[in-house]
Coordinates of C-alpha atoms in Angstrom, one line a residue:
A1058 CA -8.1 5.8 -2.7
K1059 CA -11.7 6.8 -3.5
R1060 CA -12.4 7.5 0.2
V1061 CA -9.5 10.0 0.6
G1062 CA -10.5 11.7 -2.6
E1063 CA -8.4 13.7 -5.0
R1064 CA -6.9 15.8 -2.3
G1065 CA -5.9 12.8 -0.1
H1066 CA -3.0 10.5 -0.7
I1067 CA -2.2 6.9 0.3
Y1068 CA 1.2 5.4 0.9
A1069 CA 1.2 1.6 0.4
N1070 CA 4.1 0.1 2.3
D1071 CA 5.6 -3.4 2.3
I1072 CA 9.0 -5.1 2.3
N1073 CA 7.7 -7.4 -0.5
E1074 CA 8.4 -5.6 -3.7
N1075 CA 6.1 -7.9 -5.7
A1076 CA 3.1 -6.9 -3.5
L1077 CA 3.8 -3.3 -4.3
L1078 CA 4.2 -4.0 -8.0
H1079 CA 0.8 -5.6 -7.9
I1080 CA -0.7 -2.4 -6.3
E1081 CA 1.1 -0.3 -9.0
M1082 CA -0.4 -2.4 -11.8
E1083 CA -3.9 -2.2 -10.3
C1084 CA -3.6 1.6 -10.0
K1085 CA -2.4 1.9 -13.5
K1086 CA -5.2 -0.3 -14.8
K1087 CA -7.9 1.6 -12.8
G1088 CA -6.5 5.1 -13.4
I1089 CA -5.8 5.6 -9.6
T1090 CA -3.2 8.3 -9.1
N1091 CA -3.3 9.0 -5.4
I1092 CA -1.4 5.9 -4.2
T1093 CA 2.4 5.9 -3.9
T1094 CA 4.1 2.6 -3.1
V1095 CA 7.1 2.6 -0.6
I1096 CA 9.4 -0.3 -0.2
G1097 CA 10.3 -0.6 3.4
E1098 CA 12.9 -2.3 5.5
V1099 CA 12.4 -4.9 8.2
E1100 CA 12.9 -2.3 11.0
N1101 CA 11.8 0.8 9.1
P1102 CA 8.9 1.4 6.8
M1103 CA 10.8 4.3 5.1
L1104 CA 7.7 6.4 4.9
P1105 CA 8.1 10.1 4.1
M1106 CA 8.8 12.4 7.1
G1107 CA 5.8 14.2 8.6
K1108 CA 3.3 13.2 6.0
M1109 CA 1.0 10.7 7.6
D1110 CA -2.4 11.6 9.2
M1111 CA -3.0 8.0 9.9
I1112 CA -1.2 4.7 9.6
I1113 CA -3.2 1.5 9.4
M1114 CA -1.5 -1.8 9.9
V1115 CA -3.6 -4.9 9.3
Y1116 CA -2.3 -8.2 10.7
V1117 CA 1.3 -6.8 10.7
L1118 CA 2.5 -6.3 14.3
H1119 CA 2.6 -10.0 15.3
D1120 CA 4.8 -10.8 12.3
L1121 CA 7.5 -8.1 12.9
E1122 CA 10.9 -9.3 13.9
K1123 CA 11.6 -6.1 15.9
P1124 CA 8.2 -4.5 16.5
V1125 CA 9.3 -1.8 19.0
E1126 CA 12.0 -0.6 16.6
F1127 CA 9.6 -0.7 13.7
L1128 CA 7.0 1.3 15.6
R1129 CA 9.5 3.9 16.7
N1130 CA 10.6 4.3 13.1
I1131 CA 7.0 5.1 12.1
I1132 CA 6.8 8.1 14.5
P1133 CA 8.9 10.6 12.3
S1134 CA 6.5 10.0 9.4
M1135 CA 3.4 11.0 11.4
K1136 CA 2.0 14.5 11.6
P1137 CA 1.2 15.9 15.1
G1138 CA -2.0 14.3 16.3
A1139 CA -1.8 11.4 13.7
K1140 CA -3.2 8.0 14.7
L1141 CA -1.8 4.5 14.4
V1142 CA -4.5 2.0 13.8
L1143 CA -3.7 -1.7 14.4
L1144 CA -6.1 -4.5 13.3
E1145 CA -5.0 -7.7 14.9
R1146 CA -6.6 -11.1 15.4
E1147 CA -7.8 -11.6 19.0
P1148 CA -6.5 -14.9 20.2
L1149 CA -9.3 -15.3 22.8
K1150 CA -12.0 -15.0 20.1
T1151 CA -10.8 -17.7 17.8
K1152 CA -11.1 -21.5 17.9
N1153 CA -8.2 -21.9 15.4
E1154 CA -5.2 -23.1 17.4
Y1155 CA -2.8 -21.4 15.0
D1156 CA -4.4 -18.0 15.6
K1157 CA -4.3 -18.6 19.4
T1158 CA -0.6 -19.0 19.3
H1159 CA 0.4 -16.9 16.3
F1160 CA -1.3 -13.6 17.2
L1161 CA -0.5 -11.4 20.2
T1162 CA -2.6 -10.8 23.3
K1163 CA -3.9 -7.4 24.1
E1164 CA -1.4 -7.1 26.9
K1165 CA 1.5 -7.9 24.7
I1166 CA 0.3 -5.4 22.0
L1167 CA -0.1 -2.7 24.6
R1168 CA 3.3 -3.4 26.1
L1169 CA 5.1 -3.2 22.7
T1170 CA 3.3 -0.1 21.6
S1171 CA 3.8 1.6 24.9
E1172 CA 7.5 0.8 24.8
A1173 CA 7.7 2.4 21.3
G1174 CA 6.1 5.6 22.6
F1175 CA 2.4 5.1 21.7
H1176 CA -0.6 5.6 23.9
L1177 CA -3.9 3.7 23.5
R1178 CA -6.7 6.1 22.6
R1179 CA -9.5 3.6 21.8
F1180 CA -9.9 -0.1 21.8
E1181 CA -12.7 -1.6 19.7
T1182 CA -13.9 -5.2 20.0
F1183 CA -17.0 -5.2 17.7
L1184 CA -15.4 -7.4 15.0
P1185 CA -16.0 -11.2 15.5
K1186 CA -12.3 -12.3 15.4
D1187 CA -10.3 -9.1 15.5
S1188 CA -9.6 -6.1 17.8
I1189 CA -8.8 -2.6 16.7
Y1190 CA -6.2 -0.5 18.6
I1191 CA -6.2 3.2 17.9
L1192 CA -3.0 4.8 19.2
S1193 CA -1.2 8.1 19.2
T1194 CA 2.1 9.4 20.5
D1195 CA 0.2 12.1 22.5
G1196 CA -2.7 12.2 24.9
Y1197 CA -4.0 9.9 27.7
I1198 CA -4.7 6.2 27.8
T1199 CA -8.4 5.5 27.5
T1200 CA -9.8 2.0 27.2
K1201 CA -13.3 0.5 26.8

């Protein structure tokens, strides 16, 4: 909230109403006024149309029941040129057997996002256990 400043706005989205209530309580306690919580549905985040400059999903994609449908339902909320940023655990970088089987491979993530209409813009691997996928619905595929 501080990074986007007074002119920026954040939409915190979850299907768990309690998680959003926690965010609302923290905002009230800290006097933060530029965060709006949005209760989503399993296949649809229910974000406002055409408002998002960027959508960041941290450890989400691998847990979605219908990831392609969910990703397709994000697109109407994005402004032209907006980015989708996925932070996902990299199964090849972990020694934890649960992480190796629970998280998705790069190939699977790229297949799902492509099927939903997204193109990979950048792929970052500098984090010890995670990979960052920066995608958009326009442009060309570029990889590192």
